[in-house]
């Protein structure tokens, strides 16, 4: 593989490990755990893996080498996130420290490789090419949902064939939910296979006290912030456009909020706030028009607006519509197959309750069509396919024209649209993500060696130097609650949305009015891998603020 000069130098970077993982470890057991909600139901569904204790690794002088070598399999699941390759190299190095004969296998293209027995052995030479690089191309990823006993049994065949004693699933909340279900299944049948999860997603919504952030969030936000900064310079130079910038993140607005803290745009919409204030689409449009009209009075017909990709699902009336659409598509999707697009929309309209049918009819047709597209394998609306940024700017343009006629607005409005998502998911990890992912992987190898199953790799204390990070594991069941998916109640990991009482949101909210009616853009510039630690190793503003640090 031909490498760029930066790739060549960066491949030599040795990620730092927490002190506790630098030598032999012993396990310290904590208190028994409970799920975050719906304890009775979750306990019933996970009789073998519910209530297990939190574990922490500590250094020990006892020898650690494992006499009997063992094999491990890994699956990269869902959307790419920077640092995935370092999770793999961390697991590999951890396994090799335990016993040089241990082997690592990668299932190809996500869970489907596990079910269909497509795999490769990951050797030292192969992994070397991928150290500290972005992407999941080392083995590929996929979104097949691992959920049926038939799939688990098919997978078990290949695990037996390869003499694999543990499977590591590197994924987001849905994939880690699957990891918990699989762990429970294998425990129940006495398969003798452990399952360990690793918290991945740029969305930043897989977090709690023990999982302080999911990997990839830091790098992805820094990539988006760099480009938003560049757009803001352009915007402030030409002074003629409003840039509507949609940012990935699925439901939660963590990415948009982090980028707003980094770049200080004129407006950043926060979906969770829209829901809490029960705002309508009309309220949002009115707020944007207010800002645009006020800026026009100051002679500024330009600005930047950050839009979280999941916004539409948080507008209460839209949320009701989407929820009914989810049920309709899950239950009656077959009746819609083969219909022309306009026939499909008409048929769906008839299947909806009157209030939702009215709202559905009132939407621009391209947005109604995007809302009716097939759900992903977990039953989620594919929000990245809905052009919320253009929906908003179209509605704003229409309202401003009306305001102009009424003499309420005298400016010029011209919009540009952007969507940043895929651009950041495979970036080379920041030092933070490179170290964090390597530690998560290395730690997963130690969880396996400790004989644990149904656990998620947990590395915390992340705003301190990496040597001071705390390594261990938490039972996945403790993060679960019951939610409706595909029309049925299912146990799933609870998503962490933006906390409206949390410091990151409050910090932004305190600056909002000033940022809207001034031009105070911040330009973060590109990710730095070499140079002063305060620039190269700085974690996200979200993490710093959540840990009561100064920013
Ligand atoms: P994960 O939850 O699997 O980490 O994926 C995150 C994400 O990047 C979302 O932000 C986005 O909505 C979605 O994936 C896009 O999915 P796809 O890659 O299938 O287009």
Coordinates of C-alpha atoms and ligand atoms in Angstrom, one line a residue, residues 77-80 143 172-173 200-203 248-250 309 382-384 422 425, ligand 1:
X77 CA -20.3 -3.0 13.3
X78 CA -22.2 0.0 11.9
X79 CA -20.9 3.4 10.8
X80 CA -17.2 4.0 10.6
X143 CA -25.2 -3.0 9.5
X172 CA -22.7 1.7 18.7
X173 CA -25.7 1.4 21.0
X200 CA -17.9 3.2 19.0
X201 CA -19.8 6.0 17.3
X202 CA -19.0 9.5 16.1
X203 CA -22.5 10.4 17.4
X248 CA -24.3 14.0 11.4
X249 CA -25.1 12.5 14.7
X250 CA -28.4 10.7 14.1
X309 CA -29.2 15.7 11.4
X382 CA -32.2 7.1 8.1
X383 CA -31.9 10.7 9.1
X384 CA -28.8 11.3 7.1
X422 CA -19.0 11.0 5.9
X425 CA -16.0 9.3 10.0
Ligands
LIG1 P1 -23.3 4.4 14.1 O1 -24.4 4.7 15.0 O2 -23.4 3.0 13.6 O3 -22.0 4.6 14.7 O4 -23.4 5.3 12.9 C1 -23.4 6.7 13.0 C2 -23.8 7.4 11.7 O5 -22.6 8.0 11.2 C3 -24.9 8.4 12.0 O6 -24.3 9.6 12.5 C4 -25.5 8.5 10.7 O7 -26.9 8.9 10.8 C5 -25.5 7.1 10.2 O8 -24.3 6.5 10.7 C6 -25.4 7.0 8.7 O9 -25.4 5.7 8.3 P2 -24.9 5.0 7.0 O10 -23.4 4.9 7.2 O11 -25.5 3.7 6.9 O12 -25.2 5.9 5.8

